Amino acid sequence: MDIPKDKLLWIYERMQLIRVFETRVSTEFGKGKIPGFVHLYAGEEAVAVGICANLTDADYMTSTHRGHGHCVAKGVDVRGMMAELFGKATGICKGKGGSMHIADMDKGMLGANGIVGGGPPLACGSGLTAKTTGTDQVTICFFGDGASEQGTLHESLNLAAIWKLPIIFVAENNGYAESTPAHYHCSVENIADRAAAYNMPGVTIDGNDLFAVYESAHEAVARARAGHGPSLLECKTYRHHGHFEGDAQTYKIAEENEKYRTELDPIKRFKDAVLARSLVSEAEMADIDGRVNAAIDEAVKFAEDSPFPEVQETFTDVYVSY
Amino acid sequence: MAERELNFGEALNEAMRQEMQRDPKVVIMGEDVAGGADVDHLEGDEAWGGVLGVTKGLVKEFGRERVIDTPISESGFIGAAVGAAATGLRPIAEMMFVGFMGVCFDQLLNQGAKLRYMFGGKAKVPLVIRTICGGGYRAAAQHSQVLHSLFTHIPGLKTVVPSTPYDAKGLLISAIRDDDLVIFFEDITFGGIKGAVPEEDYSIPFGKADVKRAGEDVTIVAIGKMVHHSLAAATELEKQGKSAEVIDPRTLSPFDEDTVLSSVEKTGRLVIADESHPRCNVATDIAAMVADKGFDYLNAPIKMVSAPHTPVPFSPPLEDHYLPNPQKINEAALGLF
Amino acid sequence: MSSVGIIANPRAGKDIRRLVAHGSILDTQEKVYIVRRAILGIQGAGANEVVLFPDPANIFTKALSGIENELRLTTRFLEMSIFDEASDSTRAAQLMREQGVTCVIVIGGDGTNRVVTKGSGSMPLVPLSTGTNNAFPQFLESTLAGLAAGYYAVRHFSPEMCTRPTKRLNLYRNGTLEDIALVDAAVCDYQFVGARAVWEAERLKELFLTQGQPTNIGLASIGGSLHPIRPADDAGLYVRFGGDTRSINAPIAPGMVVPVPIQHHGLMELGTRMPITFIPSIIALDGERELVVNADDRWEVELSWDGPRVLDIEKVMDAARQPTE
Ligand SMILES: Cc1ncc(C[n+]2csc(CCOP(=O)(O)OP(=O)(O)O)c2C)c(N)n1
Ligand SMILES: [Mg+2]
């Protein structure tokens, strides 16, 4: 399929927005402005954006501990996200969740998740709601290579298959679970090979190729919307940062790291491809870069200027027995 | 007897090293406990050695056969550790954060905790599960929990909550030598705590509380991180003319009732500091025990200092408000006079 | 030294056709079994060495670890660095040829054979089908492929007798040879290479075929319906799509039999360069989108007999029945 020009621009803008957001989070974290843990998505932008370019706000998504990119791709406001990371009252979850629990129900974003493998069963739930109420909403269930070893994922694949749920399981295979390589922790080379065991189509994709992700997602989403059930897309990708900020990354292979940050970088590849075919101009992209940088500067300023929540917020949003 | 200062993690590391040297059946398993499995260019000690580096270097000494990286399959590997323990190994499994126990709960609740009893005593489960707990790290609701009360509630499990490097080493050695399933809680904020630790191996018996500070006017029973907060509170109380005795039970199951009761008999006042949520926690359990067996010793109501009945909030001011601290303990104690 | 090589493509059989058509999933484990049987076939023929491609999915390591105690021949991995990309297979083939490997079993589809060919030179191939869209390799039990490859290496059968030549398409960009295809080169109306496979008939604009038979699946099937060309024929086929006067029914992907509008078709002569007229576009080679055709480039396609030599299994097995001299 062709991607219309406005969508190409949107895709570029979202990928850059993720990249600049994450780069900035790394800096602010380094300065001690962001408490807790952050797991950054830079390097994997083509996956989240290539998938989400096929969605509407009504569609659902479950995410992971590495969830900032998923949020941005799903259209969650970056100011609210940044303020959340800073723990401020204006954060998208009032500062109560932080990086690992960013959620935005209005955008169908059912939460980043601190529990590896926590998302897939929830995805079956939103899939069940859509199916039962007869809407055409689909659910994207993002999970990492590491998460593919959780029982919850396997149970969810089976549930989704027997109930023909409108779910696209997206394995983000970035080669590592923390410091453990996928070739050690995973019994198969391709997570998508496991789809056959659950009677659903499984496809292995170059996850740093926006177009490959977009096209595959387009087909899988159409299939799910039409009521033909779930699919499993495995996107091979790589994280530019450590598992969390502060990880020395001794387990990475230097040349590979270098290659993924340069010639295999998803944003660079997208840029090269659209320029080669003159689909988008340098000037248009430069224009987007300017807007993205401004948006992130604005988000950081907003987060810094926002107040912390009142301590009474500790006791809201839960039934407090005593 | 050679002693030097070790931090909390180093003390645990030494306990595991010495036990592994002593007993070839002791193995370690968990996510990234060695780290970098199958990464050709890594020498053993360049790898993670657990998220907080507590098992660092052990793979170099004992090899990957005994320091086993697991996939992120908590039901699978905790269950495997239970099964291995029942059939002859003495595993030390690392459950990175206590919140992740949610993933493998069946293997603990219905398998590990019950095998010995259900099998009429014909099975033993000599397994230690080490896990990180506690708030204060801004790690939000799923990574900051204090769940020792939950596990103390379950028959068949033993629960250990050390507060100093010395206790950590001696209690971990006992845990490894114990024939029951022991859950061993390590507070996330203890990384920087240092203390004198003997070089040779030694064990601290379970069910033996430690009086961390002797006092006359009020007894403070404190668990884990609360021990340090209570000692700080006691210093303040001293200035306010009240002498507090701080007791660290060290193990919650088994629990040393005698030390607590005899202290309350002396002081007539009891404060219990537990970072758990307030309902059905270890503080309420101790309070009930003292009300039952030491009612006549009490000159004032028992006071409990706990976290509120809410998940742990992320935002620093909220988390600070949420957590018990020396001041809250101090106020609770003063309120008894 | 009788030495046989094996190259397996870990990526073959995993693409989007599993989603859009009904392509089967050939999981890596199955490839491991295929490789094991091929190795045992090679050994059965008496060869004394098998040379293996250190593929990123560790297919070969896994294959060997299941048959250690059955092995008498030497197994050797190529010393090469792996980047997990198509050029790995090209370099592997090149190294095997340089190291005197007699012939190489290729486990993969048309696309895999295409990249192997770029490095294999005069070393014959034994192409085994695993991918979804294949005209070039044969469906054959790998034990037999191993046996035939082994006999060919051990008995020194003559290449003239036991191998046959194949055709290929040469693609020139502004006069310079840029790439090749073994079966088909399809000019498509896509913006990008993307998910690689070609499964939407309406995207097809022009097609160049080295062969096309009624028994083919994939783009070669179009040739099969229009004007069959056998692998041995001294010609190729050119098709231009579109218009609403004529349409044929063709299985362009597994499970996908669709109408394809035909504007024109004709034979391709050997050695004549034909221009690509639909520009800008994307060219799919042997079923996978590969090349980006920009508006200002001039592309041409030429048919030649420079394809790899392929082992004729029947002739080898026939010859193997005769006593050795
Ligand atoms: C149940 C559970 N186990 C372990 C962890 C600790 N942990 C957080 S992220 C992670 C690795 C996840 O790897 P993967 O799924 O590949 O995602 P990636 O980090 O590569 O994006 C681990 C082990 C956790 N958060 N939850
Ligand atoms: Mg990963």
mmCIF file with all atom_site columns, N, CA and C in Angstrom, chain A residues 149-199:
data_model
loop_
_atom_site.group_PDB
_atom_site.id
_atom_site.type_symbol
_atom_site.label_atom_id
_atom_site.label_alt_id
_atom_site.label_comp_id
_atom_site.label_asym_id
_atom_site.label_entity_id
_atom_site.label_seq_id
_atom_site.pdbx_PDB_ins_code
_atom_site.Cartn_x
_atom_site.Cartn_y
_atom_site.Cartn_z
_atom_site.occupancy
_atom_site.B_iso_or_equiv
_atom_site.pdbx_formal_charge
_atom_site.auth_seq_id
_atom_site.auth_comp_id
_atom_site.auth_asym_id
_atom_site.auth_atom_id
_atom_site.pdbx_PDB_model_num
ATOM 1   N N  . GLU A 1 149 ? 9.066   -15.219 27.300 1.00 0.00 ? 149 GLU A N  1
ATOM 2   C CA . GLU A 1 149 ? 9.262   -16.445 28.093 1.00 0.00 ? 149 GLU A CA 1
ATOM 3   C C  . GLU A 1 149 ? 8.321   -16.511 29.289 1.00 0.00 ? 149 GLU A C  1
ATOM 4   N N  . GLN A 1 150 ? 7.425   -15.544 29.400 1.00 0.00 ? 150 GLN A N  1
ATOM 5   C CA . GLN A 1 150 ? 6.483   -15.574 30.524 1.00 0.00 ? 150 GLN A CA 1
ATOM 6   C C  . GLN A 1 150 ? 5.274   -16.435 30.159 1.00 0.00 ? 150 GLN A C  1
ATOM 7   N N  . GLY A 1 151 ? 4.824   -17.195 31.126 1.00 0.00 ? 151 GLY A N  1
ATOM 8   C CA . GLY A 1 151 ? 3.619   -17.999 30.931 1.00 0.00 ? 151 GLY A CA 1
ATOM 9   C C  . GLY A 1 151 ? 2.429   -17.153 30.507 1.00 0.00 ? 151 GLY A C  1
ATOM 10  N N  . THR A 1 152 ? 2.341   -15.950 31.060 1.00 0.00 ? 152 THR A N  1
ATOM 11  C CA . THR A 1 152 ? 1.198   -15.085 30.726 1.00 0.00 ? 152 THR A CA 1
ATOM 12  C C  . THR A 1 152 ? 1.098   -14.847 29.228 1.00 0.00 ? 152 THR A C  1
ATOM 13  N N  . LEU A 1 153 ? 2.222   -14.734 28.561 1.00 0.00 ? 153 LEU A N  1
ATOM 14  C CA . LEU A 1 153 ? 2.174   -14.494 27.121 1.00 0.00 ? 153 LEU A CA 1
ATOM 15  C C  . LEU A 1 153 ? 1.602   -15.716 26.413 1.00 0.00 ? 153 LEU A C  1
ATOM 16  N N  . HIS A 1 154 ? 2.076   -16.877 26.808 1.00 0.00 ? 154 HIS A N  1
ATOM 17  C CA . HIS A 1 154 ? 1.627   -18.101 26.142 1.00 0.00 ? 154 HIS A CA 1
ATOM 18  C C  . HIS A 1 154 ? 0.140   -18.337 26.397 1.00 0.00 ? 154 HIS A C  1
ATOM 19  N N  . GLU A 1 155 ? -0.280  -18.083 27.613 1.00 0.00 ? 155 GLU A N  1
ATOM 20  C CA . GLU A 1 155 ? -1.701  -18.237 27.920 1.00 0.00 ? 155 GLU A CA 1
ATOM 21  C C  . GLU A 1 155 ? -2.525  -17.253 27.090 1.00 0.00 ? 155 GLU A C  1
ATOM 22  N N  . SER A 1 156 ? -1.992  -16.059 26.936 1.00 0.00 ? 156 SER A N  1
ATOM 23  C CA . SER A 1 156 ? -2.727  -15.033 26.203 1.00 0.00 ? 156 SER A CA 1
ATOM 24  C C  . SER A 1 156 ? -2.810  -15.346 24.713 1.00 0.00 ? 156 SER A C  1
ATOM 25  N N  . LEU A 1 157 ? -1.738  -15.869 24.159 1.00 0.00 ? 157 LEU A N  1
ATOM 26  C CA . LEU A 1 157 ? -1.765  -16.227 22.733 1.00 0.00 ? 157 LEU A CA 1
ATOM 27  C C  . LEU A 1 157 ? -2.865  -17.270 22.505 1.00 0.00 ? 157 LEU A C  1
ATOM 28  N N  . ASN A 1 158 ? -2.925  -18.210 23.425 1.00 0.00 ? 158 ASN A N  1
ATOM 29  C CA . ASN A 1 158 ? -3.930  -19.254 23.270 1.00 0.00 ? 158 ASN A CA 1
ATOM 30  C C  . ASN A 1 158 ? -5.351  -18.699 23.429 1.00 0.00 ? 158 ASN A C  1
ATOM 31  N N  . LEU A 1 159 ? -5.538  -17.866 24.456 1.00 0.00 ? 159 LEU A N  1
ATOM 32  C CA . LEU A 1 159 ? -6.862  -17.254 24.660 1.00 0.00 ? 159 LEU A CA 1
ATOM 33  C C  . LEU A 1 159 ? -7.288  -16.465 23.429 1.00 0.00 ? 159 LEU A C  1
ATOM 34  N N  . ALA A 1 160 ? -6.361  -15.649 22.945 1.00 0.00 ? 160 ALA A N  1
ATOM 35  C CA . ALA A 1 160 ? -6.681  -14.790 21.801 1.00 0.00 ? 160 ALA A CA 1
ATOM 36  C C  . ALA A 1 160 ? -7.045  -15.643 20.594 1.00 0.00 ? 160 ALA A C  1
ATOM 37  N N  . ALA A 1 161 ? -6.354  -16.760 20.441 1.00 0.00 ? 161 ALA A N  1
ATOM 38  C CA . ALA A 1 161 ? -6.620  -17.613 19.281 1.00 0.00 ? 161 ALA A CA 1
ATOM 39  C C  . ALA A 1 161 ? -7.968  -18.321 19.414 1.00 0.00 ? 161 ALA A C  1
ATOM 40  N N  . ILE A 1 162 ? -8.253  -18.897 20.577 1.00 0.00 ? 162 ILE A N  1
ATOM 41  C CA . ILE A 1 162 ? -9.510  -19.663 20.662 1.00 0.00 ? 162 ILE A CA 1
ATOM 42  C C  . ILE A 1 162 ? -10.718 -18.737 20.656 1.00 0.00 ? 162 ILE A C  1
ATOM 43  N N  . TRP A 1 163 ? -10.539 -17.527 21.174 1.00 0.00 ? 163 TRP A N  1
ATOM 44  C CA . TRP A 1 163 ? -11.664 -16.574 21.161 1.00 0.00 ? 163 TRP A CA 1
ATOM 45  C C  . TRP A 1 163 ? -11.629 -15.656 19.946 1.00 0.00 ? 163 TRP A C  1
ATOM 46  N N  . LYS A 1 164 ? -10.669 -15.865 19.059 1.00 0.00 ? 164 LYS A N  1
ATOM 47  C CA . LYS A 1 164 ? -10.542 -15.019 17.856 1.00 0.00 ? 164 LYS A CA 1
ATOM 48  C C  . LYS A 1 164 ? -10.571 -13.543 18.210 1.00 0.00 ? 164 LYS A C  1
ATOM 49  N N  . LEU A 1 165 ? -9.738  -13.153 19.119 1.00 0.00 ? 165 LEU A N  1
ATOM 50  C CA . LEU A 1 165 ? -9.752  -11.772 19.581 1.00 0.00 ? 165 LEU A CA 1
ATOM 51  C C  . LEU A 1 165 ? -8.986  -10.863 18.607 1.00 0.00 ? 165 LEU A C  1
ATOM 52  N N  . PRO A 1 166 ? -9.437  -9.616  18.502 1.00 0.00 ? 166 PRO A N  1
ATOM 53  C CA . PRO A 1 166 ? -8.790  -8.668  17.584 1.00 0.00 ? 166 PRO A CA 1
ATOM 54  C C  . PRO A 1 166 ? -7.518  -8.080  18.184 1.00 0.00 ? 166 PRO A C  1
ATOM 55  N N  . ILE A 1 167 ? -6.491  -8.898  18.284 1.00 0.00 ? 167 ILE A N  1
ATOM 56  C CA . ILE A 1 167 ? -5.255  -8.471  18.936 1.00 0.00 ? 167 ILE A CA 1
ATOM 57  C C  . ILE A 1 167 ? -4.080  -8.670  17.985 1.00 0.00 ? 167 ILE A C  1
ATOM 58  N N  . ILE A 1 168 ? -3.180  -7.702  17.977 1.00 0.00 ? 168 ILE A N  1
ATOM 59  C CA . ILE A 1 168 ? -1.918  -7.885  17.276 1.00 0.00 ? 168 ILE A CA 1
ATOM 60  C C  . ILE A 1 168 ? -0.839  -7.937  18.347 1.00 0.00 ? 168 ILE A C  1
ATOM 61  N N  . PHE A 1 169 ? -0.261  -9.103  18.518 1.00 0.00 ? 169 PHE A N  1
ATOM 62  C CA . PHE A 1 169 ? 0.837   -9.262  19.468 1.00 0.00 ? 169 PHE A CA 1
ATOM 63  C C  . PHE A 1 169 ? 2.104   -8.800  18.773 1.00 0.00 ? 169 PHE A C  1
ATOM 64  N N  . VAL A 1 170 ? 2.789   -7.849  19.368 1.00 0.00 ? 170 VAL A N  1
ATOM 65  C CA . VAL A 1 170 ? 3.989   -7.320  18.734 1.00 0.00 ? 170 VAL A CA 1
ATOM 66  C C  . VAL A 1 170 ? 5.204   -7.605  19.618 1.00 0.00 ? 170 VAL A C  1
ATOM 67  N N  . ALA A 1 171 ? 5.991   -8.570  19.186 1.00 0.00 ? 171 ALA A N  1
ATOM 68  C CA . ALA A 1 171 ? 7.215   -8.899  19.923 1.00 0.00 ? 171 ALA A CA 1
ATOM 69  C C  . ALA A 1 171 ? 8.288   -7.914  19.504 1.00 0.00 ? 171 ALA A C  1
ATOM 70  N N  . GLU A 1 172 ? 8.796   -7.149  20.449 1.00 0.00 ? 172 GLU A N  1
ATOM 71  C CA . GLU A 1 172 ? 9.893   -6.240  20.143 1.00 0.00 ? 172 GLU A CA 1
ATOM 72  C C  . GLU A 1 172 ? 11.170  -6.968  20.521 1.00 0.00 ? 172 GLU A C  1
ATOM 73  N N  . ASN A 1 173 ? 11.724  -7.660  19.561 1.00 0.00 ? 173 ASN A N  1
ATOM 74  C CA . ASN A 1 173 ? 12.908  -8.469  19.842 1.00 0.00 ? 173 ASN A CA 1
ATOM 75  C C  . ASN A 1 173 ? 14.148  -7.600  19.639 1.00 0.00 ? 173 ASN A C  1
ATOM 76  N N  . ASN A 1 174 ? 14.611  -7.006  20.750 1.00 0.00 ? 174 ASN A N  1
ATOM 77  C CA . ASN A 1 174 ? 15.797  -6.145  20.655 1.00 0.00 ? 174 ASN A CA 1
ATOM 78  C C  . ASN A 1 174 ? 17.059  -6.907  21.063 1.00 0.00 ? 174 ASN A C  1
ATOM 79  N N  . GLY A 1 175 ? 16.946  -8.218  21.078 1.00 0.00 ? 175 GLY A N  1
ATOM 80  C CA . GLY A 1 175 ? 18.142  -9.040  21.267 1.00 0.00 ? 175 GLY A CA 1
ATOM 81  C C  . GLY A 1 175 ? 18.528  -9.313  22.703 1.00 0.00 ? 175 GLY A C  1
ATOM 82  N N  . TYR A 1 176 ? 17.980  -8.543  23.628 1.00 0.00 ? 176 TYR A N  1
ATOM 83  C CA . TYR A 1 176 ? 18.376  -8.718  25.027 1.00 0.00 ? 176 TYR A CA 1
ATOM 84  C C  . TYR A 1 176 ? 17.193  -8.550  25.970 1.00 0.00 ? 176 TYR A C  1
ATOM 85  N N  . ALA A 1 177 ? 17.247  -9.294  27.057 1.00 0.00 ? 177 ALA A N  1
ATOM 86  C CA . ALA A 1 177 ? 16.408  -9.042  28.220 1.00 0.00 ? 177 ALA A CA 1
ATOM 87  C C  . ALA A 1 177 ? 17.403  -8.654  29.311 1.00 0.00 ? 177 ALA A C  1
ATOM 88  N N  . GLU A 1 178 ? 17.420  -7.401  29.685 1.00 0.00 ? 178 GLU A N  1
ATOM 89  C CA . GLU A 1 178 ? 18.476  -6.879  30.544 1.00 0.00 ? 178 GLU A CA 1
ATOM 90  C C  . GLU A 1 178 ? 19.829  -7.231  29.917 1.00 0.00 ? 178 GLU A C  1
ATOM 91  N N  . SER A 1 179 ? 20.632  -8.049  30.617 1.00 0.00 ? 179 SER A N  1
ATOM 92  C CA . SER A 1 179 ? 21.957  -8.366  30.063 1.00 0.00 ? 179 SER A CA 1
ATOM 93  C C  . SER A 1 179 ? 21.968  -9.723  29.383 1.00 0.00 ? 179 SER A C  1
ATOM 94  N N  . THR A 1 180 ? 20.799  -10.365 29.313 1.00 0.00 ? 180 THR A N  1
ATOM 95  C CA . THR A 1 180 ? 20.756  -11.738 28.806 1.00 0.00 ? 180 THR A CA 1
ATOM 96  C C  . THR A 1 180 ? 20.327  -11.761 27.341 1.00 0.00 ? 180 THR A C  1
ATOM 97  N N  . PRO A 1 181 ? 21.173  -12.293 26.464 1.00 0.00 ? 181 PRO A N  1
ATOM 98  C CA . PRO A 1 181 ? 20.815  -12.296 25.042 1.00 0.00 ? 181 PRO A CA 1
ATOM 99  C C  . PRO A 1 181 ? 19.650  -13.239 24.742 1.00 0.00 ? 181 PRO A C  1
ATOM 100 N N  . ALA A 1 182 ? 18.878  -12.849 23.755 1.00 0.00 ? 182 ALA A N  1
ATOM 101 C CA . ALA A 1 182 ? 17.735  -13.675 23.362 1.00 0.00 ? 182 ALA A CA 1
ATOM 102 C C  . ALA A 1 182 ? 18.174  -15.071 22.943 1.00 0.00 ? 182 ALA A C  1
ATOM 103 N N  . HIS A 1 183 ? 19.353  -15.189 22.345 1.00 0.00 ? 183 HIS A N  1
ATOM 104 C CA . HIS A 1 183 ? 19.755  -16.533 21.896 1.00 0.00 ? 183 HIS A CA 1
ATOM 105 C C  . HIS A 1 183 ? 20.027  -17.462 23.065 1.00 0.00 ? 183 HIS A C  1
ATOM 106 N N  . TYR A 1 184 ? 20.176  -16.895 24.263 1.00 0.00 ? 184 TYR A N  1
ATOM 107 C CA . TYR A 1 184 ? 20.262  -17.756 25.450 1.00 0.00 ? 184 TYR A CA 1
ATOM 108 C C  . TYR A 1 184 ? 18.872  -18.024 26.029 1.00 0.00 ? 184 TYR A C  1
ATOM 109 N N  . HIS A 1 185 ? 18.080  -16.964 26.209 1.00 0.00 ? 185 HIS A N  1
ATOM 110 C CA . HIS A 1 185 ? 16.844  -17.159 26.978 1.00 0.00 ? 185 HIS A CA 1
ATOM 111 C C  . HIS A 1 185 ? 15.690  -17.735 26.174 1.00 0.00 ? 185 HIS A C  1
ATOM 112 N N  . CYS A 1 186 ? 15.833  -17.742 24.843 1.00 0.00 ? 186 CYS A N  1
ATOM 113 C CA . CYS A 1 186 ? 14.695  -18.119 24.006 1.00 0.00 ? 186 CYS A CA 1
ATOM 114 C C  . CYS A 1 186 ? 14.984  -19.426 23.263 1.00 0.00 ? 186 CYS A C  1
ATOM 115 N N  . SER A 1 187 ? 14.048  -20.373 23.334 1.00 0.00 ? 187 SER A N  1
ATOM 116 C CA . SER A 1 187 ? 14.284  -21.689 22.742 1.00 0.00 ? 187 SER A CA 1
ATOM 117 C C  . SER A 1 187 ? 14.255  -21.649 21.216 1.00 0.00 ? 187 SER A C  1
ATOM 118 N N  . VAL A 1 188 ? 13.691  -20.616 20.662 1.00 0.00 ? 188 VAL A N  1
ATOM 119 C CA . VAL A 1 188 ? 13.622  -20.509 19.203 1.00 0.00 ? 188 VAL A CA 1
ATOM 120 C C  . VAL A 1 188 ? 14.319  -19.234 18.755 1.00 0.00 ? 188 VAL A C  1
ATOM 121 N N  . GLU A 1 189 ? 14.758  -19.243 17.507 1.00 0.00 ? 189 GLU A N  1
ATOM 122 C CA . GLU A 1 189 ? 15.435  -18.059 16.973 1.00 0.00 ? 189 GLU A CA 1
ATOM 123 C C  . GLU A 1 189 ? 14.426  -16.936 16.740 1.00 0.00 ? 189 GLU A C  1
ATOM 124 N N  . ASN A 1 190 ? 13.274  -17.326 16.244 1.00 0.00 ? 190 ASN A N  1
ATOM 125 C CA . ASN A 1 190 ? 12.255  -16.331 15.938 1.00 0.00 ? 190 ASN A CA 1
ATOM 126 C C  . ASN A 1 190 ? 11.034  -16.545 16.806 1.00 0.00 ? 190 ASN A C  1
ATOM 127 N N  . ILE A 1 191 ? 10.697  -15.533 17.568 1.00 0.00 ? 191 ILE A N  1
ATOM 128 C CA . ILE A 1 191 ? 9.537   -15.628 18.449 1.00 0.00 ? 191 ILE A CA 1
ATOM 129 C C  . ILE A 1 191 ? 8.286   -15.890 17.614 1.00 0.00 ? 191 ILE A C  1
ATOM 130 N N  . ALA A 1 192 ? 8.274   -15.349 16.397 1.00 0.00 ? 192 ALA A N  1
ATOM 131 C CA . ALA A 1 192 ? 7.105   -15.531 15.529 1.00 0.00 ? 192 ALA A CA 1
ATOM 132 C C  . ALA A 1 192 ? 6.897   -17.004 15.158 1.00 0.00 ? 192 ALA A C  1
ATOM 133 N N  . ASP A 1 193 ? 7.950   -17.802 15.239 1.00 0.00 ? 193 ASP A N  1
ATOM 134 C CA . ASP A 1 193 ? 7.780   -19.232 14.954 1.00 0.00 ? 193 ASP A CA 1
ATOM 135 C C  . ASP A 1 193 ? 6.769   -19.866 15.904 1.00 0.00 ? 193 ASP A C  1
ATOM 136 N N  . ARG A 1 194 ? 6.649   -19.279 17.080 1.00 0.00 ? 194 ARG A N  1
ATOM 137 C CA . ARG A 1 194 ? 5.744   -19.864 18.067 1.00 0.00 ? 194 ARG A CA 1
ATOM 138 C C  . ARG A 1 194 ? 4.276   -19.658 17.706 1.00 0.00 ? 194 ARG A C  1
ATOM 139 N N  . ALA A 1 195 ? 4.014   -18.730 16.790 1.00 0.00 ? 195 ALA A N  1
ATOM 140 C CA . ALA A 1 195 ? 2.628   -18.451 16.423 1.00 0.00 ? 195 ALA A CA 1
ATOM 141 C C  . ALA A 1 195 ? 1.940   -19.708 15.913 1.00 0.00 ? 195 ALA A C  1
ATOM 142 N N  . ALA A 1 196 ? 2.681   -20.520 15.186 1.00 0.00 ? 196 ALA A N  1
ATOM 143 C CA . ALA A 1 196 ? 2.091   -21.716 14.596 1.00 0.00 ? 196 ALA A CA 1
ATOM 144 C C  . ALA A 1 196 ? 1.470   -22.599 15.671 1.00 0.00 ? 196 ALA A C  1
ATOM 145 N N  . ALA A 1 197 ? 2.122   -22.656 16.827 1.00 0.00 ? 197 ALA A N  1
ATOM 146 C CA . ALA A 1 197 ? 1.616   -23.506 17.896 1.00 0.00 ? 197 ALA A CA 1
ATOM 147 C C  . ALA A 1 197 ? 0.289   -22.986 18.436 1.00 0.00 ? 197 ALA A C  1
ATOM 148 N N  . TYR A 1 198 ? 0.016   -21.706 18.215 1.00 0.00 ? 198 TYR A N  1
ATOM 149 C CA . TYR A 1 198 ? -1.237  -21.126 18.695 1.00 0.00 ? 198 TYR A CA 1
ATOM 150 C C  . TYR A 1 198 ? -2.191  -20.848 17.547 1.00 0.00 ? 198 TYR A C  1
ATOM 151 N N  . ASN A 1 199 ? -1.901  -21.444 16.406 1.00 0.00 ? 199 ASN A N  1
ATOM 152 C CA . ASN A 1 199 ? -2.808  -21.346 15.279 1.00 0.00 ? 199 ASN A CA 1
ATOM 153 C C  . ASN A 1 199 ? -3.073  -19.907 14.858 1.00 0.00 ? 199 ASN A C  1
#
